[in-house]
Amino acid sequence: MVTVSTLGSHCALQLLKGAKDEGLDTLLVCEKRRLSLYSRFSFIDKIVPVDSFTDILQEPCASEIQDTILIPHGTLISQLDSEKIESIQTPIFGNKYILKWESDRELKEQMMRKADLPVPKAINSPDDIDDMVIVKRQGAAGGKGYFMASTTQEYHTRRKSLIADGVISPDEPLYIQRYVSGVLAYLQFFYSPIRDEVEFFGCDQRHESDIEGISRIPASNQITSSTPSFNVIGNSPLVLRESLLDEAYKMAERFVDAARRLASPGMNGPFCIEGVYDADAKFSAFEFSARIVAGTNIYMNGSPYYNLLFNEPISMGRRICREIKDAIAVNSLKNVIT
Ligand code: AMP
C-alpha cells in the first residue's frame, strides 16, 4: 500500500483527503503548534510531530517519511531552499528539480520566455523605472514585502522603509517588473506524463492584504508613503469566458514543452500560470508555480472543468493520487516521482 505524505500547511487537507479517497494511506508532518488543527481529521492516518518543517531533513523524521511519496507544496518551497529539497531522500511527486526554476526569478523568467508566455517587461535597474512597476522578493514569499513604485525615487523610499521595518534585508536582491492592470487570474493545470495530456483544472483569484483593502479607501484618504503588501489571505473561484480557454490550454502546452527541454523530466503534475487579463482580454503571465497551488483548495469537491473530464468529484489532491495509482498500474511509478 502506498503512503502519501505532506507538510501540515497550505493544501495538506485537500491532498490527504484526496489520497484517502483514492484508497491510499496518509501521513502528515505537523508542527507541534498545529497538532490541534490537524488531529481533527480522520483521513490522516499518521501524524509525525516536528518543531519545524526543516526537521524532515533529519532523523527521526527523515526515516518516518522515507517509504512514502511526499507531495510538495508552497510551504515546502518557502521553508527549504531548492538544494535542500533536492537532497530529500523520500521520493517526491512530480519533478523536484523544477522547483528551483520557480524560486529563482531569473530562471523563472527564462522558463516563461522559452514557453513563449507573454511576460511583463523586467526592469533591470531601479534607474530605469519610468512607469508603474511592482517590486518582488525572491521565492514564494506570498507577496509579503512586495511594493509598487512609479519613479526611481519612490522605489528607494519604499525599499528603505521595508528595510527599516525588518521586512526585507539590505542585501536582498529585488526583482522589478512592469505592473499590468486588469483582472487577475491564476490558471491551474495538471500535466499527466502517464497520459501525456494537459488538463485545465480551474481558475482562482487571490485576496491579498492589504492591496485589496486599498480600493475601499478613497484616494484622498490613502497614505501614499505606505507600502501595501500582497499577502495572500484566501482565494475565490473564477470561471473564464469560454473563448479564453483555448489560449489557456495552448499556453499550458507550451509551458509543458519548455519545461521538458529546460528542467528534465519536465512539468509533471500540477502547476499554475498566474497573470492578468487586460481590457482586450490579452493575458500577461507574471508568475508560475511548478507544483500544486493553494488556490485549488476552493475545489476540494471537484472543479467545474474537471466535472467535464471525470464523472466524479476530483480535487487536485485526488488527481495527484490518481496519477500515482495509474502509474503503478502500468509499472511506471518512476515517471511520476523524482
Ligand atoms: P507573485 O508573487 O508574482 O505571484 O505576485 C504576488 C501578487 O502581486 C500577485 O498575485 C498580483 O496581485 C501582484 N502582481 C505580481 N506581478 C504583477 C504584475 N506584473 N502586474 C500586476 N500585478 C502583479
PDB file of N, CA, C and O and ligand atoms in Angstrom, residues 105 108 120-121 134 136-137 139-144 146 148 177-182 184 186 206 208 211 230 232 274-276 284-289, ligand 1:
ATOM      1  N   ARG A 105      14.122  33.987  -9.593  1.00  0.00           N
ATOM      2  CA  ARG A 105      13.436  34.901 -10.528  1.00  0.00           C
ATOM      3  C   ARG A 105      14.006  34.854 -11.940  1.00  0.00           C
ATOM      4  O   ARG A 105      13.269  34.892 -12.921  1.00  0.00           O
ATOM      5  N   LYS A 108      13.100  31.634 -13.552  1.00  0.00           N
ATOM      6  CA  LYS A 108      11.657  31.664 -13.799  1.00  0.00           C
ATOM      7  C   LYS A 108      11.351  32.406 -15.095  1.00  0.00           C
ATOM      8  O   LYS A 108      10.602  31.928 -15.952  1.00  0.00           O
ATOM      9  N   PRO A 120       5.298  40.281 -18.510  1.00  0.00           N
ATOM     10  CA  PRO A 120       5.510  41.727 -18.397  1.00  0.00           C
ATOM     11  C   PRO A 120       7.014  42.039 -18.374  1.00  0.00           C
ATOM     12  O   PRO A 120       7.805  41.225 -17.891  1.00  0.00           O
ATOM     13  N   LYS A 121       7.360  43.206 -18.875  1.00  0.00           N
ATOM     14  CA  LYS A 121       8.775  43.547 -19.023  1.00  0.00           C
ATOM     15  C   LYS A 121       9.487  43.595 -17.660  1.00  0.00           C
ATOM     16  O   LYS A 121       8.955  44.158 -16.692  1.00  0.00           O
ATOM     17  N   ILE A 134       6.041  46.763 -10.210  1.00  0.00           N
ATOM     18  CA  ILE A 134       5.861  46.030  -8.958  1.00  0.00           C
ATOM     19  C   ILE A 134       7.220  45.429  -8.606  1.00  0.00           C
ATOM     20  O   ILE A 134       7.924  44.925  -9.488  1.00  0.00           O
ATOM     21  N   LYS A 136       9.376  42.773  -6.446  1.00  0.00           N
ATOM     22  CA  LYS A 136       9.108  41.481  -5.803  1.00  0.00           C
ATOM     23  C   LYS A 136      10.345  40.921  -5.128  1.00  0.00           C
ATOM     24  O   LYS A 136      11.463  41.165  -5.559  1.00  0.00           O
ATOM     25  N   ARG A 137      10.088  40.090  -4.132  1.00  0.00           N
ATOM     26  CA  ARG A 137      11.178  39.381  -3.464  1.00  0.00           C
ATOM     27  C   ARG A 137      11.388  38.032  -4.155  1.00  0.00           C
ATOM     28  O   ARG A 137      10.575  37.602  -4.947  1.00  0.00           O
ATOM     29  N   GLY A 139      11.626  33.900  -4.356  1.00  0.00           N
ATOM     30  CA  GLY A 139      10.950  32.764  -3.719  1.00  0.00           C
ATOM     31  C   GLY A 139       9.466  32.957  -3.507  1.00  0.00           C
ATOM     32  O   GLY A 139       8.875  33.953  -3.924  1.00  0.00           O
ATOM     33  N   ALA A 140       8.877  31.991  -2.812  1.00  0.00           N
ATOM     34  CA  ALA A 140       7.430  32.029  -2.574  1.00  0.00           C
ATOM     35  C   ALA A 140       7.150  32.809  -1.297  1.00  0.00           C
ATOM     36  O   ALA A 140       6.757  32.270  -0.272  1.00  0.00           O
ATOM     37  N   ALA A 141       7.385  34.134  -1.358  1.00  0.00           N
ATOM     38  CA  ALA A 141       7.214  34.967  -0.151  1.00  0.00           C
ATOM     39  C   ALA A 141       5.746  35.274   0.097  1.00  0.00           C
ATOM     40  O   ALA A 141       5.409  35.942   1.068  1.00  0.00           O
ATOM     41  N   GLY A 142       4.868  34.786  -0.793  1.00  0.00           N
ATOM     42  CA  GLY A 142       3.437  35.034  -0.624  1.00  0.00           C
ATOM     43  C   GLY A 142       3.073  36.490  -0.791  1.00  0.00           C
ATOM     44  O   GLY A 142       2.052  36.941  -0.298  1.00  0.00           O
ATOM     45  N   GLY A 143       3.896  37.244  -1.504  1.00  0.00           N
ATOM     46  CA  GLY A 143       3.557  38.643  -1.773  1.00  0.00           C
ATOM     47  C   GLY A 143       3.888  39.588  -0.627  1.00  0.00           C
ATOM     48  O   GLY A 143       3.698  40.788  -0.724  1.00  0.00           O
ATOM     49  N   LYS A 144       4.409  39.049   0.475  1.00  0.00           N
ATOM     50  CA  LYS A 144       4.747  39.896   1.621  1.00  0.00           C
ATOM     51  C   LYS A 144       6.025  40.675   1.302  1.00  0.00           C
ATOM     52  O   LYS A 144       7.008  40.097   0.852  1.00  0.00           O
ATOM     53  N   TYR A 146       6.274  42.916  -1.010  1.00  0.00           N
ATOM     54  CA  TYR A 146       6.240  43.458  -2.370  1.00  0.00           C
ATOM     55  C   TYR A 146       5.828  44.927  -2.282  1.00  0.00           C
ATOM     56  O   TYR A 146       5.138  45.319  -1.346  1.00  0.00           O
ATOM     57  N   MET A 148       4.991  48.732  -4.837  1.00  0.00           N
ATOM     58  CA  MET A 148       4.845  49.329  -6.162  1.00  0.00           C
ATOM     59  C   MET A 148       5.535  50.689  -6.177  1.00  0.00           C
ATOM     60  O   MET A 148       5.645  51.345  -5.141  1.00  0.00           O
ATOM     61  N   GLN A 177       9.335  44.532 -12.044  1.00  0.00           N
ATOM     62  CA  GLN A 177       8.576  44.137 -13.237  1.00  0.00           C
ATOM     63  C   GLN A 177       7.502  45.192 -13.527  1.00  0.00           C
ATOM     64  O   GLN A 177       6.929  45.762 -12.596  1.00  0.00           O
ATOM     65  N   ARG A 178       7.236  45.424 -14.796  1.00  0.00           N
ATOM     66  CA  ARG A 178       6.166  46.350 -15.202  1.00  0.00           C
ATOM     67  C   ARG A 178       4.837  45.895 -14.588  1.00  0.00           C
ATOM     68  O   ARG A 178       4.511  44.711 -14.622  1.00  0.00           O
ATOM     69  N   TYR A 179       4.112  46.819 -13.997  1.00  0.00           N
ATOM     70  CA  TYR A 179       2.818  46.483 -13.407  1.00  0.00           C
ATOM     71  C   TYR A 179       1.772  46.428 -14.517  1.00  0.00           C
ATOM     72  O   TYR A 179       1.681  47.341 -15.341  1.00  0.00           O
ATOM     73  N   VAL A 180       0.974  45.363 -14.558  1.00  0.00           N
ATOM     74  CA  VAL A 180      -0.084  45.236 -15.567  1.00  0.00           C
ATOM     75  C   VAL A 180      -1.433  45.326 -14.868  1.00  0.00           C
ATOM     76  O   VAL A 180      -1.692  44.600 -13.903  1.00  0.00           O
ATOM     77  N   SER A 181      -2.290  46.205 -15.363  1.00  0.00           N
ATOM     78  CA  SER A 181      -3.580  46.409 -14.720  1.00  0.00           C
ATOM     79  C   SER A 181      -4.656  45.576 -15.424  1.00  0.00           C
ATOM     80  O   SER A 181      -4.658  45.475 -16.656  1.00  0.00           O
ATOM     81  N   GLY A 182      -5.544  44.955 -14.667  1.00  0.00           N
ATOM     82  CA  GLY A 182      -6.622  44.171 -15.272  1.00  0.00           C
ATOM     83  C   GLY A 182      -7.196  43.177 -14.287  1.00  0.00           C
ATOM     84  O   GLY A 182      -7.103  43.363 -13.077  1.00  0.00           O
ATOM     85  N   LEU A 184      -7.034  39.770 -12.465  1.00  0.00           N
ATOM     86  CA  LEU A 184      -6.048  38.744 -12.118  1.00  0.00           C
ATOM     87  C   LEU A 184      -6.674  37.363 -12.272  1.00  0.00           C
ATOM     88  O   LEU A 184      -7.846  37.164 -11.928  1.00  0.00           O
ATOM     89  N   TYR A 186      -5.510  33.076 -11.956  1.00  0.00           N
ATOM     90  CA  TYR A 186      -4.497  32.064 -11.645  1.00  0.00           C
ATOM     91  C   TYR A 186      -4.986  30.764 -12.262  1.00  0.00           C
ATOM     92  O   TYR A 186      -5.954  30.158 -11.796  1.00  0.00           O
ATOM     93  N   ARG A 206      -6.881  35.554  -6.035  1.00  0.00           N
ATOM     94  CA  ARG A 206      -6.338  35.639  -4.678  1.00  0.00           C
ATOM     95  C   ARG A 206      -6.818  36.908  -4.021  1.00  0.00           C
ATOM     96  O   ARG A 206      -6.917  37.954  -4.670  1.00  0.00           O
ATOM     97  N   GLU A 208      -5.631  39.540  -1.513  1.00  0.00           N
ATOM     98  CA  GLU A 208      -4.339  39.915  -0.958  1.00  0.00           C
ATOM     99  C   GLU A 208      -4.477  41.158  -0.085  1.00  0.00           C
ATOM    100  O   GLU A 208      -5.058  42.153  -0.513  1.00  0.00           O
ATOM    101  N   ILE A 211      -3.316  45.188  -0.239  1.00  0.00           N
ATOM    102  CA  ILE A 211      -3.568  45.876  -1.512  1.00  0.00           C
ATOM    103  C   ILE A 211      -5.070  45.890  -1.823  1.00  0.00           C
ATOM    104  O   ILE A 211      -5.606  46.877  -2.321  1.00  0.00           O
ATOM    105  N   PHE A 230       1.170  42.363  -0.614  1.00  0.00           N
ATOM    106  CA  PHE A 230       0.318  41.480  -1.415  1.00  0.00           C
ATOM    107  C   PHE A 230       0.217  40.127  -0.716  1.00  0.00           C
ATOM    108  O   PHE A 230       0.342  39.080  -1.322  1.00  0.00           O
ATOM    109  N   VAL A 232      -1.225  36.943   0.667  1.00  0.00           N
ATOM    110  CA  VAL A 232      -2.447  36.199   0.313  1.00  0.00           C
ATOM    111  C   VAL A 232      -3.202  35.778   1.577  1.00  0.00           C
ATOM    112  O   VAL A 232      -2.638  35.160   2.481  1.00  0.00           O
ATOM    113  N   GLU A 274       0.112  32.275 -13.731  1.00  0.00           N
ATOM    114  CA  GLU A 274      -0.531  33.345 -12.982  1.00  0.00           C
ATOM    115  C   GLU A 274      -0.370  34.667 -13.705  1.00  0.00           C
ATOM    116  O   GLU A 274       0.736  35.003 -14.144  1.00  0.00           O
ATOM    117  N   GLY A 275      -1.453  35.396 -13.873  1.00  0.00           N
ATOM    118  CA  GLY A 275      -1.320  36.633 -14.623  1.00  0.00           C
ATOM    119  C   GLY A 275      -2.555  37.505 -14.598  1.00  0.00           C
ATOM    120  O   GLY A 275      -3.401  37.403 -13.704  1.00  0.00           O
ATOM    121  N   VAL A 276      -2.630  38.358 -15.610  1.00  0.00           N
ATOM    122  CA  VAL A 276      -3.661  39.399 -15.657  1.00  0.00           C
ATOM    123  C   VAL A 276      -4.250  39.456 -17.066  1.00  0.00           C
ATOM    124  O   VAL A 276      -3.499  39.438 -18.046  1.00  0.00           O
ATOM    125  N   SER A 284      -1.275  38.593 -19.625  1.00  0.00           N
ATOM    126  CA  SER A 284       0.157  38.737 -19.302  1.00  0.00           C
ATOM    127  C   SER A 284       0.446  37.809 -18.144  1.00  0.00           C
ATOM    128  O   SER A 284      -0.232  37.865 -17.120  1.00  0.00           O
ATOM    129  N   ALA A 285       1.448  36.948 -18.309  1.00  0.00           N
ATOM    130  CA  ALA A 285       1.770  35.962 -17.262  1.00  0.00           C
ATOM    131  C   ALA A 285       2.923  36.503 -16.422  1.00  0.00           C
ATOM    132  O   ALA A 285       4.018  36.704 -16.951  1.00  0.00           O
ATOM    133  N   PHE A 286       2.677  36.760 -15.131  1.00  0.00           N
ATOM    134  CA  PHE A 286       3.775  37.291 -14.313  1.00  0.00           C
ATOM    135  C   PHE A 286       4.448  36.230 -13.454  1.00  0.00           C
ATOM    136  O   PHE A 286       5.460  36.493 -12.839  1.00  0.00           O
ATOM    137  N   GLU A 287       3.907  35.034 -13.412  1.00  0.00           N
ATOM    138  CA  GLU A 287       4.411  34.019 -12.486  1.00  0.00           C
ATOM    139  C   GLU A 287       4.020  32.636 -12.949  1.00  0.00           C
ATOM    140  O   GLU A 287       3.033  32.483 -13.669  1.00  0.00           O
ATOM    141  N   PHE A 288       4.749  31.636 -12.459  1.00  0.00           N
ATOM    142  CA  PHE A 288       4.180  30.288 -12.492  1.00  0.00           C
ATOM    143  C   PHE A 288       4.523  29.597 -11.181  1.00  0.00           C
ATOM    144  O   PHE A 288       5.472  29.990 -10.485  1.00  0.00           O
ATOM    145  N   SER A 289       3.750  28.614 -10.842  1.00  0.00           N
ATOM    146  CA  SER A 289       4.067  27.736  -9.715  1.00  0.00           C
ATOM    147  C   SER A 289       4.206  26.344 -10.292  1.00  0.00           C
ATOM    148  O   SER A 289       3.327  25.881 -11.020  1.00  0.00           O
TER     149      SER A 289
HETATM  150  P1  AMP B   1       3.626  36.913  -7.381  1.00  0.00           P
HETATM  151  O1  AMP B   1       4.430  36.565  -6.149  1.00  0.00           O
HETATM  152  O2  AMP B   1       4.480  37.226  -8.559  1.00  0.00           O
HETATM  153  O3  AMP B   1       2.560  35.873  -7.647  1.00  0.00           O
HETATM  154  O4  AMP B   1       2.852  38.265  -7.082  1.00  0.00           O
HETATM  155  C1  AMP B   1       2.002  38.448  -5.966  1.00  0.00           C
HETATM  156  C2  AMP B   1       0.881  39.363  -6.372  1.00  0.00           C
HETATM  157  O5  AMP B   1       1.383  40.593  -6.907  1.00  0.00           O
HETATM  158  C3  AMP B   1       0.007  38.826  -7.482  1.00  0.00           C
HETATM  159  O6  AMP B   1      -0.951  37.938  -7.002  1.00  0.00           O
HETATM  160  C4  AMP B   1      -0.590  40.091  -8.058  1.00  0.00           C
HETATM  161  O7  AMP B   1      -1.613  40.610  -7.250  1.00  0.00           O
HETATM  162  C5  AMP B   1       0.553  41.045  -7.972  1.00  0.00           C
HETATM  163  N1  AMP B   1       1.370  41.102  -9.208  1.00  0.00           N
HETATM  164  C6  AMP B   1       2.514  40.439  -9.427  1.00  0.00           C
HETATM  165  N2  AMP B   1       3.072  40.779 -10.615  1.00  0.00           N
HETATM  166  C7  AMP B   1       2.245  41.683 -11.171  1.00  0.00           C
HETATM  167  C8  AMP B   1       2.281  42.433 -12.384  1.00  0.00           C
HETATM  168  N3  AMP B   1       3.300  42.339 -13.240  1.00  0.00           N
HETATM  169  N4  AMP B   1       1.253  43.275 -12.636  1.00  0.00           N
HETATM  170  C9  AMP B   1       0.231  43.388 -11.750  1.00  0.00           C
HETATM  171  N5  AMP B   1       0.166  42.730 -10.586  1.00  0.00           N
HETATM  172  C10 AMP B   1       1.141  41.885 -10.277  1.00  0.00           C
END
